[in-house]
Amino acid sequence: MLPPRIPRPRAADHGAGTVRGGLPVIAPWPVRVAGAEREGADAPMAVGTTVDHLTETYRAHYRSLLGLAALLLDDTASCEDVVQEAFIRVHSARSRVRDPEKTLAYLRQTVVNLSRSALRRRILSLKLLAKPMPDMASAEEGAYELLERDQLKAAMRKLQRRQREVLVLRYFADMTEAQVAQTLGISLGSVKAYGSRGLAALRVAMEATT
């Protein structure tokens, strides 16, 4: 395994580790944040966690965060920028992380918000990871495994933005409905409604492409 590299502040590291399927195998060390050295690696954050915990969470979940961004954006370089920017944002606002166990949730939510902003600025089409739709319960179970990636991408583009986000987080990021609600800042009932309507719309869109 290659040793991790330390990227410069606010610059994406495009060469960290071996690229497999468009995603770095090794997460880069998070960017250095001004003042972090003065605080010390083990200095307590304002509330409930440590700089070390944030850094370790970032490194442990780097690939899943990158994959989350990739489901909402269109290229690996932009995804890396978003994920590293998310680390900077959470580090800067770390006093809001009142529970260390919610550090990953804050990172995920920031990645989603930054991805949305990037899409609004660039107005580009969605590209999905080259990965089959995970199994879904009852009628959906196993059906999506037979679908071609291009058909799935075309069908996902036809969904409303919120429906697409709920399906991406629920079935690609493997979040619970409660985690999706927290990440998107909507109620649990809304997650269920968007998910149900999204699946129905996706099924209709998929049938139209066959």
mmCIF file of C-alpha atoms in Angstrom:
data_model
loop_
_atom_site.group_PDB
_atom_site.id
_atom_site.type_symbol
_atom_site.label_atom_id
_atom_site.label_comp_id
_atom_site.label_asym_id
_atom_site.label_seq_id
_atom_site.Cartn_x
_atom_site.Cartn_y
_atom_site.Cartn_z
ATOM 1 C CA MET A 1 0.000 0.000 0.000
ATOM 2 C CA LEU A 2 1.343 3.406 -0.973
ATOM 3 C CA PRO A 3 2.017 5.912 1.818
ATOM 4 C CA PRO A 4 -0.617 8.641 2.108
ATOM 5 C CA ARG A 5 0.171 12.091 0.790
ATOM 6 C CA ILE A 6 -0.685 15.365 2.449
ATOM 7 C CA PRO A 7 -2.375 17.675 -0.079
ATOM 8 C CA ARG A 8 -2.077 21.427 0.159
ATOM 9 C CA PRO A 9 -5.020 23.456 1.520
ATOM 10 C CA ARG A 10 -8.088 23.629 -0.738
ATOM 11 C CA ALA A 11 -6.444 21.666 -3.522
ATOM 12 C CA ALA A 12 -7.728 18.292 -4.665
ATOM 13 C CA ASP A 13 -5.281 15.375 -4.545
ATOM 14 C CA HIS A 14 -5.772 13.560 -7.832
ATOM 15 C CA GLY A 15 -2.977 11.055 -7.406
ATOM 16 C CA ALA A 16 -3.559 9.480 -4.039
ATOM 17 C CA GLY A 17 -3.247 5.726 -4.259
ATOM 18 C CA THR A 18 -4.154 3.428 -7.122
ATOM 19 C CA VAL A 19 -7.229 4.347 -9.080
ATOM 20 C CA ARG A 20 -9.669 1.495 -9.466
ATOM 21 C CA GLY A 21 -13.011 2.105 -11.161
ATOM 22 C CA GLY A 22 -12.445 5.863 -11.038
ATOM 23 C CA LEU A 23 -12.035 6.027 -7.241
ATOM 24 C CA PRO A 24 -8.752 6.320 -5.296
ATOM 25 C CA VAL A 25 -7.988 3.213 -3.276
ATOM 26 C CA ILE A 26 -6.129 5.194 -0.629
ATOM 27 C CA ALA A 27 -7.657 8.295 0.886
ATOM 28 C CA PRO A 28 -5.366 11.320 0.955
ATOM 29 C CA TRP A 29 -4.632 12.943 4.261
ATOM 30 C CA PRO A 30 -7.143 15.762 4.705
ATOM 31 C CA VAL A 31 -5.981 19.238 3.840
ATOM 32 C CA ARG A 32 -4.228 21.117 6.614
ATOM 33 C CA VAL A 33 -6.525 23.706 8.111
ATOM 34 C CA ALA A 34 -5.055 26.972 9.333
ATOM 35 C CA GLY A 35 -4.642 26.862 13.084
ATOM 36 C CA ALA A 36 -4.864 23.084 13.378
ATOM 37 C CA GLU A 37 -1.153 22.776 14.151
ATOM 38 C CA ARG A 38 -1.458 25.294 16.964
ATOM 39 C CA GLU A 39 -4.357 23.361 18.444
ATOM 40 C CA GLY A 40 -2.499 20.035 18.310
ATOM 41 C CA ALA A 41 -3.795 16.756 16.978
ATOM 42 C CA ASP A 42 -5.374 15.801 20.281
ATOM 43 C CA ALA A 43 -6.716 19.227 21.219
ATOM 44 C CA PRO A 44 -10.408 19.012 22.124
ATOM 45 C CA MET A 45 -12.910 20.573 19.793
ATOM 46 C CA ALA A 46 -15.324 23.117 21.178
ATOM 47 C CA VAL A 47 -17.906 20.434 21.928
ATOM 48 C CA GLY A 48 -17.716 16.677 22.257
ATOM 49 C CA THR A 49 -15.069 15.433 19.793
ATOM 50 C CA THR A 50 -11.435 15.857 18.715
ATOM 51 C CA VAL A 51 -9.521 16.898 15.623
ATOM 52 C CA ASP A 52 -8.129 13.360 15.498
ATOM 53 C CA HIS A 53 -11.637 11.909 15.422
ATOM 54 C CA LEU A 54 -12.669 14.138 12.520
ATOM 55 C CA THR A 55 -9.496 13.259 10.593
ATOM 56 C CA GLU A 56 -9.852 9.529 11.245
ATOM 57 C CA THR A 57 -13.516 9.609 10.212
ATOM 58 C CA TYR A 58 -12.606 11.420 7.009
ATOM 59 C CA ARG A 59 -9.915 8.886 6.127
ATOM 60 C CA ALA A 60 -11.992 5.849 7.082
ATOM 61 C CA HIS A 61 -14.962 6.960 4.970
ATOM 62 C CA TYR A 62 -13.148 8.811 2.184
ATOM 63 C CA ARG A 63 -14.140 6.347 -0.537
ATOM 64 C CA SER A 64 -17.799 6.268 0.492
ATOM 65 C CA LEU A 65 -17.885 10.084 0.604
ATOM 66 C CA LEU A 66 -16.253 10.200 -2.816
ATOM 67 C CA GLY A 67 -18.779 7.689 -4.114
ATOM 68 C CA LEU A 68 -21.633 9.773 -2.706
ATOM 69 C CA ALA A 69 -20.359 12.858 -4.529
ATOM 70 C CA ALA A 70 -19.895 10.817 -7.717
ATOM 71 C CA LEU A 71 -23.571 9.886 -7.720
ATOM 72 C CA LEU A 72 -24.507 13.562 -7.766
ATOM 73 C CA LEU A 73 -21.686 15.008 -9.883
ATOM 74 C CA ASP A 74 -20.109 14.110 -13.204
ATOM 75 C CA ASP A 75 -16.348 13.645 -12.820
ATOM 76 C CA THR A 76 -13.824 12.299 -10.327
ATOM 77 C CA ALA A 77 -11.837 15.528 -10.052
ATOM 78 C CA SER A 78 -14.895 17.525 -8.983
ATOM 79 C CA CYS A 79 -15.817 14.818 -6.478
ATOM 80 C CA GLU A 80 -12.381 14.997 -4.870
ATOM 81 C CA ASP A 81 -12.691 18.784 -4.624
ATOM 82 C CA VAL A 82 -16.095 18.475 -2.977
ATOM 83 C CA VAL A 83 -14.992 15.861 -0.437
ATOM 84 C CA GLN A 84 -11.901 17.792 0.630
ATOM 85 C CA GLU A 85 -13.898 21.021 0.803
ATOM 86 C CA ALA A 86 -16.398 19.189 3.013
ATOM 87 C CA PHE A 87 -13.581 18.334 5.438
ATOM 88 C CA ILE A 88 -12.560 22.008 5.571
ATOM 89 C CA ARG A 89 -16.130 23.161 6.164
ATOM 90 C CA VAL A 90 -16.775 20.650 8.951
ATOM 91 C CA HIS A 91 -13.413 21.416 10.558
ATOM 92 C CA SER A 92 -14.195 25.134 10.524
ATOM 93 C CA ALA A 93 -17.656 24.562 12.009
ATOM 94 C CA ARG A 94 -16.612 21.708 14.296
ATOM 95 C CA SER A 95 -18.159 23.309 17.383
ATOM 96 C CA ARG A 96 -21.525 22.292 15.902
ATOM 97 C CA VAL A 97 -20.555 18.617 16.045
ATOM 98 C CA ARG A 98 -21.974 18.087 19.520
ATOM 99 C CA ASP A 99 -21.839 14.298 19.287
ATOM 100 C CA PRO A 100 -18.689 12.573 17.909
ATOM 101 C CA GLU A 101 -20.894 9.818 16.484
ATOM 102 C CA LYS A 102 -22.501 12.384 14.158
ATOM 103 C CA THR A 103 -19.205 13.428 12.556
ATOM 104 C CA LEU A 104 -19.810 11.219 9.519
ATOM 105 C CA ALA A 105 -23.359 12.553 9.177
ATOM 106 C CA TYR A 106 -22.007 16.117 9.092
ATOM 107 C CA LEU A 107 -19.471 15.153 6.429
ATOM 108 C CA ARG A 108 -22.133 13.423 4.328
ATOM 109 C CA GLN A 109 -24.543 16.336 4.574
ATOM 110 C CA THR A 110 -21.797 18.785 3.609
ATOM 111 C CA VAL A 111 -20.826 16.637 0.613
ATOM 112 C CA VAL A 112 -24.461 16.610 -0.542
ATOM 113 C CA ASN A 113 -24.825 20.383 -0.105
ATOM 114 C CA LEU A 114 -21.578 21.131 -1.945
ATOM 115 C CA SER A 115 -22.531 18.739 -4.745
ATOM 116 C CA ARG A 116 -25.858 20.524 -5.150
ATOM 117 C CA SER A 117 -24.084 23.864 -5.361
ATOM 118 C CA ALA A 118 -21.692 22.524 -7.989
ATOM 119 C CA LEU A 119 -24.586 21.206 -10.057
ATOM 120 C CA ARG A 120 -26.442 24.500 -9.840
ATOM 121 C CA ARG A 121 -23.358 26.404 -10.946
ATOM 122 C CA ARG A 122 -22.465 24.167 -13.842
ATOM 123 C CA ILE A 123 -25.936 22.882 -14.826
ATOM 124 C CA LEU A 124 -24.554 19.515 -15.900
ATOM 125 C CA SER A 125 -26.288 16.159 -16.273
ATOM 126 C CA LEU A 126 -26.036 13.486 -13.583
ATOM 127 C CA LYS A 127 -23.617 10.576 -14.048
ATOM 128 C CA LEU A 128 -23.831 7.495 -11.852
ATOM 129 C CA LEU A 129 -21.128 5.128 -10.692
ATOM 130 C CA ALA A 130 -20.687 1.988 -12.778
ATOM 131 C CA LYS A 131 -22.518 -0.027 -10.164
ATOM 132 C CA PRO A 132 -25.807 -1.945 -10.355
ATOM 133 C CA MET A 133 -28.754 -0.791 -8.289
ATOM 134 C CA PRO A 134 -28.664 -2.622 -4.944
ATOM 135 C CA ASP A 135 -31.398 -5.101 -4.081
ATOM 136 C CA MET A 136 -34.705 -3.591 -2.995
ATOM 137 C CA ALA A 137 -37.542 -5.215 -1.128
ATOM 138 C CA SER A 138 -40.440 -7.168 -2.655
ATOM 139 C CA ALA A 139 -41.173 -6.348 -6.308
ATOM 140 C CA GLU A 140 -37.975 -4.343 -6.775
ATOM 141 C CA GLU A 141 -35.708 -7.122 -5.492
ATOM 142 C CA GLY A 142 -33.321 -8.305 -8.155
ATOM 143 C CA ALA A 143 -34.959 -6.371 -10.997
ATOM 144 C CA TYR A 144 -32.355 -3.626 -11.209
ATOM 145 C CA GLU A 145 -29.469 -6.089 -11.405
ATOM 146 C CA LEU A 146 -30.466 -6.780 -15.012
ATOM 147 C CA LEU A 147 -30.547 -3.158 -16.095
ATOM 148 C CA GLU A 148 -27.861 -1.565 -18.200
ATOM 149 C CA ARG A 149 -26.040 1.390 -16.693
ATOM 150 C CA ASP A 150 -27.016 3.746 -19.522
ATOM 151 C CA GLN A 151 -30.683 2.892 -19.092
ATOM 152 C CA LEU A 152 -30.462 3.517 -15.366
ATOM 153 C CA LYS A 153 -28.702 6.852 -15.871
ATOM 154 C CA ALA A 154 -31.326 7.958 -18.387
ATOM 155 C CA ALA A 155 -34.145 6.937 -16.057
ATOM 156 C CA MET A 156 -32.593 8.655 -13.038
ATOM 157 C CA ARG A 157 -32.282 11.906 -14.991
ATOM 158 C CA LYS A 158 -36.066 11.945 -15.431
ATOM 159 C CA LEU A 159 -36.736 11.926 -11.683
ATOM 160 C CA GLN A 160 -37.385 15.051 -9.668
ATOM 161 C CA ARG A 161 -34.257 16.294 -7.907
ATOM 162 C CA ARG A 162 -35.473 15.369 -4.417
ATOM 163 C CA GLN A 163 -36.609 11.906 -5.535
ATOM 164 C CA ARG A 164 -33.207 11.276 -7.108
ATOM 165 C CA GLU A 165 -31.367 12.437 -3.986
ATOM 166 C CA VAL A 166 -33.442 10.195 -1.717
ATOM 167 C CA LEU A 167 -32.867 7.132 -3.924
ATOM 168 C CA VAL A 168 -29.146 7.842 -4.231
ATOM 169 C CA LEU A 169 -28.676 8.180 -0.475
ATOM 170 C CA ARG A 170 -31.019 5.323 0.422
ATOM 171 C CA TYR A 171 -29.891 2.658 -2.030
ATOM 172 C CA PHE A 172 -26.408 3.669 -3.186
ATOM 173 C CA ALA A 173 -25.039 5.217 0.023
ATOM 174 C CA ASP A 174 -26.850 2.537 2.086
ATOM 175 C CA MET A 175 -28.279 5.092 4.511
ATOM 176 C CA THR A 176 -31.312 4.415 6.671
ATOM 177 C CA GLU A 177 -34.406 6.528 6.098
ATOM 178 C CA ALA A 178 -33.612 8.432 9.292
ATOM 179 C CA GLN A 179 -30.083 9.183 8.065
ATOM 180 C CA VAL A 180 -31.427 10.364 4.707
ATOM 181 C CA ALA A 181 -33.868 12.669 6.489
ATOM 182 C CA GLN A 182 -31.083 14.140 8.598
ATOM 183 C CA THR A 183 -28.735 14.549 5.640
ATOM 184 C CA LEU A 184 -31.299 16.286 3.426
ATOM 185 C CA GLY A 185 -32.927 18.241 6.240
ATOM 186 C CA ILE A 186 -36.418 16.868 5.601
ATOM 187 C CA SER A 187 -38.873 14.831 7.662
ATOM 188 C CA LEU A 188 -38.896 11.045 7.813
ATOM 189 C CA GLY A 189 -42.348 11.078 6.231
ATOM 190 C CA SER A 190 -41.011 13.119 3.321
ATOM 191 C CA VAL A 191 -38.197 10.606 2.808
ATOM 192 C CA LYS A 192 -40.724 7.776 2.634
ATOM 193 C CA ALA A 193 -42.933 9.725 0.222
ATOM 194 C CA TYR A 194 -40.098 10.808 -2.087
ATOM 195 C CA GLY A 195 -38.653 7.296 -2.005
ATOM 196 C CA SER A 196 -41.949 5.621 -2.859
ATOM 197 C CA ARG A 197 -42.775 8.073 -5.647
ATOM 198 C CA GLY A 198 -39.210 7.968 -6.903
ATOM 199 C CA LEU A 199 -39.223 4.178 -7.178
ATOM 200 C CA ALA A 200 -42.556 4.267 -8.988
ATOM 201 C CA ALA A 201 -41.322 6.949 -11.397
ATOM 202 C CA LEU A 202 -38.049 5.080 -11.905
ATOM 203 C CA ARG A 203 -39.923 1.881 -12.737
ATOM 204 C CA VAL A 204 -42.050 3.719 -15.324
ATOM 205 C CA ALA A 205 -38.976 5.422 -16.801
ATOM 206 C CA MET A 206 -37.120 2.109 -17.014
ATOM 207 C CA GLU A 207 -40.053 0.464 -18.786
ATOM 208 C CA ALA A 208 -40.070 3.315 -21.296
ATOM 209 C CA THR A 209 -36.400 2.699 -22.168
ATOM 210 C CA THR A 210 -36.862 -1.028 -22.850
#
